[in-house]
Tab-separated table of C-alpha atoms in Angstrom:
chain	number	residue	atom	x	y	z
A	1	MET	CA	99.324	116.980	117.962
A	2	ALA	CA	97.450	113.733	117.429
A	3	ARG	CA	97.098	110.797	119.807
A	4	VAL	CA	97.783	107.687	117.725
A	5	ALA	CA	97.390	104.032	118.656
A	6	VAL	CA	99.279	101.512	116.515
A	7	LEU	CA	98.274	97.841	116.493
A	8	GLY	CA	101.206	95.577	115.698
A	9	GLY	CA	104.938	95.833	116.268
A	10	GLY	CA	106.235	94.499	112.966
A	11	ILE	CA	108.158	96.534	110.420
A	12	SER	CA	105.176	98.658	109.370
A	13	GLY	CA	103.969	99.255	112.932
A	14	LEU	CA	107.428	100.129	114.226
A	15	GLY	CA	108.076	102.382	111.236
A	16	ALA	CA	104.773	104.212	111.626
A	17	ALA	CA	105.267	104.677	115.385
A	18	LEU	CA	108.791	106.002	114.905
A	19	MET	CA	107.914	108.469	112.146
A	20	LEU	CA	104.836	109.714	113.988
A	21	GLY	CA	106.729	110.066	117.249
A	22	ARG	CA	109.512	112.042	115.614
A	23	ARG	CA	106.936	114.520	114.391
A	24	GLY	CA	105.839	115.106	117.979
A	25	HIS	CA	102.670	113.007	118.024
A	26	SER	CA	101.803	110.926	121.092
A	27	VAL	CA	102.008	107.281	120.004
A	28	THR	CA	101.161	104.063	121.822
A	29	LEU	CA	102.143	100.837	120.082
A	30	PHE	CA	100.429	97.607	121.134
A	31	GLU	CA	102.166	94.309	120.343
A	32	GLN	CA	100.818	90.932	121.418
A	33	ASP	CA	104.233	89.208	121.460
A	34	ALA	CA	106.187	90.035	124.617
A	35	ARG	CA	109.518	89.345	122.922
A	36	GLN	CA	111.346	91.932	120.830
A	37	ALA	CA	114.292	91.890	118.468
A	38	GLY	CA	117.458	92.596	120.435
A	39	ASP	CA	121.205	92.369	120.217
A	40	ASP	CA	121.600	88.629	119.572
A	41	LEU	CA	120.508	88.475	115.948
A	42	ASP	CA	121.136	84.763	115.426
A	43	ARG	CA	119.234	83.769	118.564
A	44	ASP	CA	116.318	86.012	117.655
A	45	PHE	CA	116.293	84.851	114.053
A	46	PHE	CA	116.713	81.106	114.407
A	47	HIS	CA	115.082	80.446	117.800
A	48	TRP	CA	112.101	82.778	118.036
A	49	ASP	CA	108.827	80.981	117.305
A	50	ARG	CA	106.634	83.493	115.446
A	51	PRO	CA	103.621	81.608	114.056
A	52	ARG	CA	101.775	84.817	113.113
A	53	ILE	CA	104.715	85.927	110.951
A	54	PRO	CA	105.748	82.846	108.927
A	55	GLN	CA	107.781	85.020	106.546
A	56	ALA	CA	110.049	86.188	109.392
A	57	VAL	CA	112.546	83.364	108.812
A	58	GLN	CA	112.255	83.386	105.037
A	59	PRO	CA	114.882	85.246	102.976
A	60	HIS	CA	114.481	88.964	102.325
A	61	SER	CA	116.046	91.503	99.996
A	62	PHE	CA	114.779	94.944	100.899
A	63	LEU	CA	113.958	97.096	97.894
A	64	ALA	CA	114.835	100.736	97.241
A	65	PRO	CA	111.854	102.308	99.085
A	66	VAL	CA	113.066	100.783	102.369
A	67	ARG	CA	116.413	102.504	101.979
A	68	THR	CA	114.905	105.746	100.675
A	69	VAL	CA	112.322	106.066	103.450
A	70	LEU	CA	114.814	105.264	106.204
A	71	ARG	CA	117.478	107.635	104.907
A	72	THR	CA	114.858	110.387	104.740
A	73	GLU	CA	112.981	109.743	107.971
A	74	ALA	CA	115.457	107.926	110.207
A	75	PRO	CA	119.068	108.070	109.010
A	76	ASP	CA	120.173	106.770	112.416
A	77	VAL	CA	118.177	103.588	111.805
A	78	TYR	CA	119.784	103.180	108.397
A	79	ALA	CA	123.263	103.645	109.859
A	80	ASP	CA	122.396	101.092	112.568
A	81	LEU	CA	121.273	98.625	109.892
A	82	LEU	CA	124.642	98.835	108.169
A	83	ALA	CA	126.477	98.625	111.487
A	84	ARG	CA	124.575	95.414	112.295
A	85	GLY	CA	125.751	93.840	109.049
A	86	ALA	CA	123.234	94.761	106.334
A	87	ARG	CA	124.887	95.259	102.953
A	88	GLU	CA	124.072	97.497	100.024
A	89	TYR	CA	123.981	95.990	96.550
A	90	HIS	CA	123.478	98.183	93.498
A	91	GLU	CA	121.891	96.545	90.460
A	92	PHE	CA	124.743	97.809	88.277
A	93	ASP	CA	127.278	95.995	90.483
A	94	TRP	CA	126.594	93.064	88.170
A	95	PHE	CA	128.616	94.830	85.477
A	96	GLY	CA	131.583	95.684	87.684
A	97	VAL	CA	131.928	99.144	86.173
A	98	HIS	CA	128.729	101.181	86.396
A	99	PRO	CA	127.446	102.885	83.238
A	100	LEU	CA	127.232	106.658	82.947
A	101	HIS	CA	124.989	107.875	85.764
A	102	ARG	CA	121.406	108.934	85.118
A	103	ALA	CA	119.072	110.645	87.555
A	104	GLY	CA	117.469	108.005	89.743
A	105	ASP	CA	120.231	105.414	89.365
A	106	GLU	CA	121.253	106.055	92.953
A	107	ASP	CA	117.972	104.480	94.088
A	108	LEU	CA	118.519	101.126	92.374
A	109	MET	CA	119.903	99.666	95.598
A	110	THR	CA	118.978	96.475	97.428
A	111	LEU	CA	119.577	96.001	101.149
A	112	ARG	CA	120.811	92.473	101.693
A	113	THR	CA	119.910	91.439	105.205
A	114	ARG	CA	117.659	89.225	107.270
A	115	ARG	CA	114.385	90.719	108.391
A	116	ILE	CA	115.437	90.511	112.053
A	117	VAL	CA	118.203	93.071	111.471
A	118	LEU	CA	115.738	95.686	110.262
A	119	GLU	CA	113.382	94.860	113.131
A	120	ALA	CA	116.209	95.213	115.657
A	121	ALA	CA	117.284	98.599	114.298
A	122	LEU	CA	113.705	99.917	114.288
A	123	THR	CA	113.054	98.527	117.779
A	124	ALA	CA	116.143	100.229	119.186
A	125	ALA	CA	115.126	103.555	117.649
A	126	VAL	CA	111.564	103.323	118.945
A	127	ARG	CA	112.883	102.606	122.457
A	128	ARG	CA	114.804	105.893	122.298
A	129	GLU	CA	111.767	107.906	121.210
A	130	ARG	CA	110.215	109.636	124.226
A	131	THR	CA	106.905	110.315	122.473
A	132	VAL	CA	106.357	106.593	121.766
A	133	GLU	CA	105.154	104.119	124.388
A	134	VAL	CA	105.451	100.440	123.516
A	135	ARG	CA	103.196	97.947	125.287
A	136	ARG	CA	104.473	94.456	124.569
A	137	GLY	CA	102.663	91.311	125.594
A	138	CYS	CA	99.500	93.377	125.378
A	139	ARG	CA	96.476	92.044	123.528
A	140	VAL	CA	93.903	94.487	122.190
A	141	ARG	CA	90.397	93.078	122.617
A	142	ALA	CA	88.264	95.402	120.483
A	143	LEU	CA	87.836	98.858	119.011
A	144	THR	CA	85.737	101.506	120.719
A	145	ILE	CA	83.288	102.819	118.153
A	146	GLU	CA	80.784	105.660	118.229
A	147	GLU	CA	77.711	105.310	116.020
A	148	GLY	CA	77.342	107.637	113.071
A	149	ARG	CA	77.372	107.821	109.284
A	150	PRO	CA	80.036	106.601	109.106
A	151	ALA	CA	80.841	105.303	112.570
A	152	GLN	CA	83.938	106.669	114.270
A	153	VAL	CA	86.679	104.675	115.978
A	154	THR	CA	87.705	106.527	119.129
A	155	GLY	CA	90.211	104.094	120.611
A	156	LEU	CA	90.865	100.562	121.773
A	157	GLN	CA	89.817	98.199	124.495
A	158	VAL	CA	92.833	96.667	126.233
A	159	GLY	CA	91.654	94.388	129.013
A	160	ALA	CA	89.452	96.570	131.223
A	161	GLU	CA	91.120	99.744	129.958
A	162	LEU	CA	89.714	101.991	127.251
A	163	HIS	CA	92.584	103.642	125.434
A	164	GLN	CA	91.508	106.834	123.653
A	165	ALA	CA	93.049	107.843	120.328
A	166	ASP	CA	92.458	110.376	117.561
A	167	LEU	CA	93.599	107.779	115.047
A	168	VAL	CA	94.073	104.019	115.218
A	169	VAL	CA	96.520	102.438	112.765
A	170	ASP	CA	95.987	98.726	112.134
A	171	ALA	CA	99.383	97.225	111.358
A	172	SER	CA	98.628	93.834	112.893
A	173	GLY	CA	99.235	91.827	109.732
A	174	ARG	CA	97.411	89.675	107.215
A	175	ARG	CA	95.405	87.960	109.978
A	176	SER	CA	94.228	91.223	111.490
A	177	PRO	CA	91.141	90.928	113.716
A	178	VAL	CA	90.041	94.460	112.812
A	179	PRO	CA	87.711	93.584	109.867
A	180	ALA	CA	85.795	91.136	112.088
A	181	TRP	CA	85.556	93.753	114.858
A	182	LEU	CA	84.087	96.276	112.430
A	183	ILE	CA	81.499	93.842	111.107
A	184	ALA	CA	80.556	92.764	114.634
A	185	ALA	CA	80.007	96.421	115.537
A	186	GLY	CA	77.564	96.842	112.647
A	187	CYS	CA	79.867	98.807	110.335
A	188	ARG	CA	79.914	98.249	106.607
A	189	PRO	CA	82.425	95.476	105.881
A	190	PRO	CA	85.878	96.268	104.507
A	191	VAL	CA	86.325	95.564	100.802
A	192	VAL	CA	88.554	92.510	100.480
A	193	ASP	CA	90.194	91.478	97.217
A	194	SER	CA	91.835	88.068	97.615
A	195	HIS	CA	93.811	86.077	95.048
A	196	ARG	CA	95.178	82.643	95.836
A	197	ALA	CA	98.855	82.165	95.028
A	198	GLY	CA	99.411	78.446	94.511
A	199	ILE	CA	103.117	78.695	95.187
A	200	ALA	CA	105.194	77.059	97.923
A	201	TYR	CA	108.557	78.211	99.291
A	202	LEU	CA	111.293	76.200	100.919
A	203	CYS	CA	114.516	77.739	102.156
A	204	ARG	CA	117.587	76.817	104.148
A	205	TRP	CA	120.067	79.183	105.776
A	206	TYR	CA	123.842	78.864	105.566
A	207	ARG	CA	126.890	80.770	106.801
A	208	LEU	CA	130.148	81.126	104.923
A	209	ARG	CA	133.081	79.554	106.741
A	210	ALA	CA	135.542	81.994	108.268
A	211	ASP	CA	138.448	80.174	106.601
A	212	GLY	CA	136.653	79.428	103.343
A	213	PRO	CA	135.915	81.260	100.086
A	214	ARG	CA	133.773	84.390	100.399
A	215	ASP	CA	132.198	84.852	96.986
A	216	PRO	CA	131.156	82.589	94.101
A	217	GLY	CA	132.111	85.195	91.517
A	218	ARG	CA	129.899	86.660	88.808
A	219	VAL	CA	126.918	84.339	89.133
A	220	LYS	CA	123.237	85.161	88.767
A	221	THR	CA	121.218	84.816	91.936
A	222	GLY	CA	118.353	82.982	90.208
A	223	SER	CA	117.832	79.876	88.072
A	224	ALA	CA	114.761	78.103	86.730
A	225	ALA	CA	113.386	74.751	85.692
A	226	PRO	CA	110.023	74.320	83.943
A	227	PHE	CA	108.421	73.410	87.287
A	228	ALA	CA	110.596	75.146	89.898
A	229	LEU	CA	112.553	78.309	90.631
A	230	ALA	CA	115.743	78.515	92.655
A	231	GLY	CA	117.410	81.549	94.151
A	232	VAL	CA	120.098	82.611	96.559
A	233	PHE	CA	119.762	85.531	98.955
A	234	PRO	CA	123.134	86.895	100.128
A	235	SER	CA	122.527	88.437	103.527
A	236	ASP	CA	124.157	89.980	106.591
A	237	ASN	CA	127.116	88.694	108.621
A	238	ASP	CA	128.183	86.029	106.119
A	239	THR	CA	124.756	84.381	106.028
A	240	PHE	CA	122.796	83.512	102.912
A	241	ALA	CA	119.643	81.574	102.101
A	242	VAL	CA	118.956	79.063	99.356
A	243	ASN	CA	115.351	79.161	98.217
A	244	LEU	CA	113.257	76.782	96.104
A	245	VAL	CA	109.823	77.728	94.756
A	246	LEU	CA	107.332	75.340	93.187
A	247	SER	CA	103.630	74.745	92.785
A	248	THR	CA	101.705	73.814	95.923
A	249	GLY	CA	100.359	70.895	93.892
A	250	ASP	CA	103.801	69.454	93.132
A	251	PRO	CA	103.885	65.944	94.656
A	252	THR	CA	107.578	66.202	95.525
A	253	ARG	CA	107.144	69.257	97.749
A	254	GLY	CA	107.030	67.311	101.003
A	255	ALA	CA	110.232	65.403	100.237
A	256	LEU	CA	112.165	68.661	99.941
A	257	THR	CA	111.853	69.306	103.677
A	258	ASP	CA	114.582	66.654	104.074
A	259	PRO	CA	117.823	68.690	104.135
A	260	ALA	CA	119.712	66.120	102.052
A	261	VAL	CA	117.021	66.069	99.373
A	262	PHE	CA	116.710	69.858	99.446
A	263	GLU	CA	120.427	70.368	98.972
A	264	ALA	CA	120.678	67.749	96.231
A	265	ALA	CA	117.879	69.503	94.356
A	266	ALA	CA	119.395	72.962	94.898
A	267	ARG	CA	122.730	71.768	93.489
A	268	ARG	CA	121.041	71.119	90.133
A	269	PHE	CA	120.503	74.857	89.612
A	270	PRO	CA	123.553	76.945	88.610
A	271	ALA	CA	122.692	79.911	90.840
A	272	THR	CA	122.331	77.963	94.073
A	273	ALA	CA	124.994	75.368	93.184
A	274	ALA	CA	127.608	78.120	92.976
A	275	TRP	CA	126.946	79.228	96.548
A	276	LEU	CA	126.655	75.699	97.942
A	277	GLY	CA	129.995	75.035	96.254
A	278	LEU	CA	131.596	77.383	98.798
A	279	ALA	CA	131.126	74.651	101.437
A	280	PRO	CA	129.048	76.807	103.799
A	281	GLU	CA	127.847	75.689	107.226
A	282	PRO	CA	124.085	74.974	107.447
A	283	GLN	CA	122.353	77.160	110.024
A	284	SER	CA	118.763	75.933	109.880
A	285	ALA	CA	116.418	73.163	108.939
A	286	VAL	CA	114.491	73.441	105.659
A	287	LEU	CA	111.842	76.082	106.336
A	288	ALA	CA	108.604	75.763	104.363
A	289	MET	CA	105.924	78.360	103.702
A	290	ALA	CA	102.798	78.288	101.548
A	291	GLY	CA	99.214	79.517	101.477
A	292	LEU	CA	100.128	83.177	101.211
A	293	ASP	CA	97.340	84.823	99.265
A	294	ASN	CA	97.546	88.248	97.705
A	295	LEU	CA	95.137	90.219	99.870
A	296	TRP	CA	94.000	93.826	99.552
A	297	THR	CA	91.799	95.054	102.430
A	298	ALA	CA	90.281	98.486	101.883
A	299	LEU	CA	88.534	100.287	104.740
A	300	ALA	CA	86.524	102.222	102.174
A	301	ASP	CA	83.909	101.292	99.585
A	302	ASP	CA	82.009	103.185	96.881
A	303	ASP	CA	80.217	105.163	99.596
A	304	GLY	CA	83.464	106.286	101.242
A	305	PRO	CA	85.266	105.209	104.443
A	306	VAL	CA	83.492	102.430	106.356
A	307	VAL	CA	84.630	104.188	109.542
A	308	THR	CA	86.618	107.262	110.479
A	309	GLY	CA	89.408	107.327	113.035
A	310	LEU	CA	90.922	104.108	111.633
A	311	VAL	CA	93.283	103.230	108.778
A	312	ASN	CA	95.338	100.149	107.972
A	313	ALA	CA	98.941	99.739	106.843
A	314	GLY	CA	101.432	97.003	106.055
A	315	ASP	CA	100.040	93.502	105.550
A	316	SER	CA	96.715	94.558	107.105
A	317	LEU	CA	96.228	96.708	104.018
A	318	ILE	CA	98.240	95.024	101.285
A	319	HIS	CA	99.618	91.519	101.674
A	320	THR	CA	101.512	90.246	98.656
A	321	ASN	CA	103.037	86.873	97.943
A	322	PRO	CA	106.791	87.386	98.557
A	323	THR	CA	107.887	86.500	95.018
A	324	LEU	CA	108.645	90.162	94.290
A	325	GLY	CA	109.651	91.154	97.831
A	326	GLN	CA	107.288	94.130	98.031
A	327	GLY	CA	105.982	93.871	101.601
A	328	ALA	CA	108.381	95.949	103.703
A	329	ALA	CA	108.822	98.551	100.963
A	330	LEU	CA	105.087	99.185	100.591
A	331	GLY	CA	104.602	99.070	104.354
A	332	LEU	CA	107.199	101.760	105.033
A	333	ARG	CA	105.892	103.924	102.201
A	334	ALA	CA	102.434	103.808	103.802
A	335	ALA	CA	103.925	104.563	107.232
A	336	GLN	CA	105.712	107.605	105.830
A	337	TYR	CA	102.550	108.937	104.200
A	338	LEU	CA	100.612	108.417	107.422
A	339	ALA	CA	103.182	110.271	109.481
A	340	THR	CA	103.274	113.147	107.018
A	341	HIS	CA	99.479	113.594	106.816
A	342	VAL	CA	98.246	112.265	110.167
A	343	ASP	CA	96.221	115.311	111.238
A	344	GLN	CA	94.363	115.389	107.943
A	345	ILE	CA	93.830	111.610	107.993
A	346	ALA	CA	92.512	111.691	111.569
A	347	ALA	CA	89.926	114.272	110.496
A	348	ASP	CA	88.956	112.442	107.291
A	349	PRO	CA	90.683	109.206	106.176
A	350	VAL	CA	89.498	109.555	102.582
A	351	VAL	CA	92.793	111.234	101.694
A	352	TYR	CA	94.677	108.137	102.861
A	353	HIS	CA	92.362	105.695	101.077
A	354	THR	CA	92.709	107.702	97.877
A	355	TRP	CA	96.493	107.717	98.164
A	356	THR	CA	96.772	103.963	98.811
A	357	THR	CA	94.615	103.223	95.775
A	358	LYS	CA	96.783	105.421	93.574
A	359	ALA	CA	100.241	104.717	94.988
A	360	LEU	CA	100.075	101.128	96.260
A	361	ARG	CA	97.249	99.319	94.486
A	362	PRO	CA	99.058	99.155	91.083
A	363	TRP	CA	101.854	97.136	92.697
A	364	PHE	CA	99.326	94.752	94.218
A	365	ASP	CA	97.780	94.232	90.789
A	366	ALA	CA	101.218	93.665	89.270
A	367	GLN	CA	101.979	91.000	91.890
A	368	VAL	CA	98.693	89.222	91.136
A	369	THR	CA	99.534	89.160	87.418
A	370	VAL	CA	103.038	87.777	88.007
A	371	ASP	CA	101.796	85.135	90.427
A	372	ARG	CA	99.118	83.909	88.033
A	373	ALA	CA	101.732	83.462	85.324
A	374	ASN	CA	104.166	81.725	87.689
A	375	GLU	CA	101.506	79.436	89.119
A	376	GLN	CA	100.370	78.386	85.653
A	377	ARG	CA	103.913	77.855	84.388
A	378	LEU	CA	105.027	75.848	87.429
A	379	ALA	CA	101.885	73.712	87.392
A	380	GLU	CA	101.962	73.054	83.652
A	381	CYS	CA	105.769	72.933	83.293
A	382	SER	CA	105.368	75.011	80.170
A	383	PRO	CA	108.076	77.354	78.834
A	384	SER	CA	107.287	80.882	77.815
A	385	SER	CA	106.143	81.195	74.220
A	386	ASP	CA	107.029	84.906	74.147
A	387	ARG	CA	110.554	85.055	72.704
A	388	ARG	CA	110.837	88.810	73.053
A	389	ALA	CA	109.730	88.798	76.690
A	390	ALA	CA	112.299	86.108	77.444
A	391	ALA	CA	114.928	88.139	75.613
A	392	LEU	CA	114.047	91.172	77.713
A	393	ALA	CA	114.978	89.246	80.848
A	394	ALA	CA	118.093	87.692	79.360
A	395	CYS	CA	119.618	90.774	77.782
A	396	ALA	CA	119.323	92.795	81.002
A	397	TYR	CA	122.469	90.981	82.157
A	398	ASP	CA	124.346	92.180	79.063
A	399	ASP	CA	122.862	95.634	78.528
A	400	PRO	CA	122.814	98.378	81.209
A	401	VAL	CA	119.888	100.184	79.551
A	402	VAL	CA	117.661	97.128	79.890
A	403	MET	CA	119.054	96.377	83.346
A	404	ARG	CA	118.086	99.896	84.420
A	405	ALA	CA	114.498	99.325	83.276
A	406	ARG	CA	114.424	95.942	85.003
A	407	ALA	CA	115.747	97.480	88.220
A	408	GLN	CA	113.211	100.315	88.116
A	409	VAL	CA	110.404	97.731	88.016
A	410	ARG	CA	111.992	95.538	90.674
A	411	HIS	CA	112.433	98.483	93.049
A	412	LEU	CA	108.847	99.751	92.660
A	413	LEU	CA	109.953	102.927	90.914
A	414	ARG	CA	108.147	102.370	87.599
A	415	LEU	CA	105.516	99.912	86.469
A	416	ALA	CA	106.598	97.389	83.857
A	417	HIS	CA	104.694	98.904	80.934
A	418	ASP	CA	106.300	102.296	81.633
A	419	ALA	CA	109.844	101.077	82.222
A	420	TYR	CA	109.982	98.579	79.362
A	421	GLY	CA	107.729	100.476	76.949
A	422	THR	CA	110.264	103.071	75.820
A	423	ASP	CA	111.783	103.382	72.377
A	424	GLU	CA	115.252	103.117	73.901
A	425	VAL	CA	114.578	99.775	75.588
A	426	ASP	CA	112.871	98.498	72.450
A	427	ARG	CA	115.936	99.376	70.344
A	428	HIS	CA	118.312	97.679	72.759
A	429	VAL	CA	116.279	94.479	72.954
A	430	THR	CA	115.987	94.377	69.161
A	431	ALA	CA	119.740	94.828	68.800
A	432	TRP	CA	120.371	92.065	71.338
A	433	LEU	CA	118.107	89.669	69.435
A	434	VAL	CA	119.930	90.477	66.189
A	435	ALA	CA	123.214	89.673	67.933
A	436	HIS	CA	121.722	86.415	69.296
A	437	PRO	CA	119.778	84.968	66.325
A	438	ASP	CA	119.640	81.477	67.857
A	439	PHE	CA	118.130	82.638	71.148
A	440	THR	CA	115.135	80.648	72.350
A	441	PRO	CA	113.485	80.712	75.792
A	442	THR	CA	115.125	77.997	77.856
A	443	TYR	CA	115.856	76.851	81.383
A	444	ASP	CA	119.149	76.381	83.195
A	445	GLY	CA	117.723	74.063	85.862
A	446	PRO	CA	117.047	70.309	85.809
A	447	THR	CA	114.533	68.470	83.674
A	448	ARG	CA	111.569	66.787	85.328
A	449	ASP	CA	113.192	63.359	84.962
A	450	GLN	CA	116.396	64.614	86.590
A	451	TRP	CA	114.374	66.180	89.408
A	452	ASP	CA	112.345	63.048	90.096
A	453	ALA	CA	115.538	60.974	90.113
A	454	LEU	CA	116.793	63.102	93.001
A	455	ILE	CA	113.665	62.296	95.005
A	456	PRO	CA	113.120	58.553	94.451
A	457	ASP	CA	110.856	58.005	97.439
A	458	TRP	CA	108.381	60.858	96.963
A	459	LYS	CA	105.629	58.550	95.754
């Protein structure tokens, strides 16, 4: 059995430690933050300052791989998630009555919950695992590296202690110190592919009133203006988040941190207006986040692994702008692969690097493509000129065949060109366009003049 050291106690680090420990490996998890997710979800969510994880308080919808991995590897964690208030939402729930089942439809399920609920369930499971030791409030200072071609990581330096390991897993996030440690030790540098996402997020959390209405009815969760996107994230325990997305260059962005301005703007979008119309109780200030680049960090180049004895996972490996919500899903998929192949990876990490390139890199590239299009559209306030592409999105809400393809892409089950590029989807979109001859790409959100009128003092 392997001795594994895991850097970072986020979702990917906790998931990797748990899956490795349950296979009998000796795991030590090092987490710099002394605090951990516990039983008071609201306190942990709203009052835990986590500057290294700015997305922790932003809204989440966990995609199918999160559910699939947990039900396979840790069904107790999945049951705990539901017991703590997480809710399942199937993409076909939009139609009320689901269409005739096809193989794979069971996976088109979103977990609606705050990130803290998943962290709490994973933390509780890791605490129960006797083969996993968690060292919180413990800062790793460096890697221990033996020279060679390539060099080999043999453990970690924690204070004056040298902690030996057969494999070190870097799950310390997008600001991981590991690349700098490798370069300082004279190793070949990791291969970094970075793409700026010029998109800003602002969200505010609400809770439905105990004596008030519970559901807005059959309303889409997203709306759009030429320069902004709006969405609602139904979540656990009667909470939900309202989210606005716009270009980082939009001059009105700062004004939206005022709760009154934020809510006035959100009420101009049908999706978010419907939920705010339930008279919910605000639970937070307006929470802003920006500057999240798409970042792929490979510990291998054309000559092979830059070191052995070390791999990365989660945001240390693949950090994606949260527009598509891929982070936790890709992180847990990597953790599962690591746990399944750890002995082979410890001997030669090339198998892991090959797998990540094949299984995860296409989703990174897809995120980059989507973000470029969104950034350009939000900055230029220009509608899509592709009528058929717009129809593809619109008719998904009328046609289960197209909705299935959309859900397969959303849940990282099939890439867009595979899911949408079938004769069946093509026929259904064509039929929808014939039935809607006057369809043109449009927006359901405010015009720029209406938006600026809401924010008179932004100049």
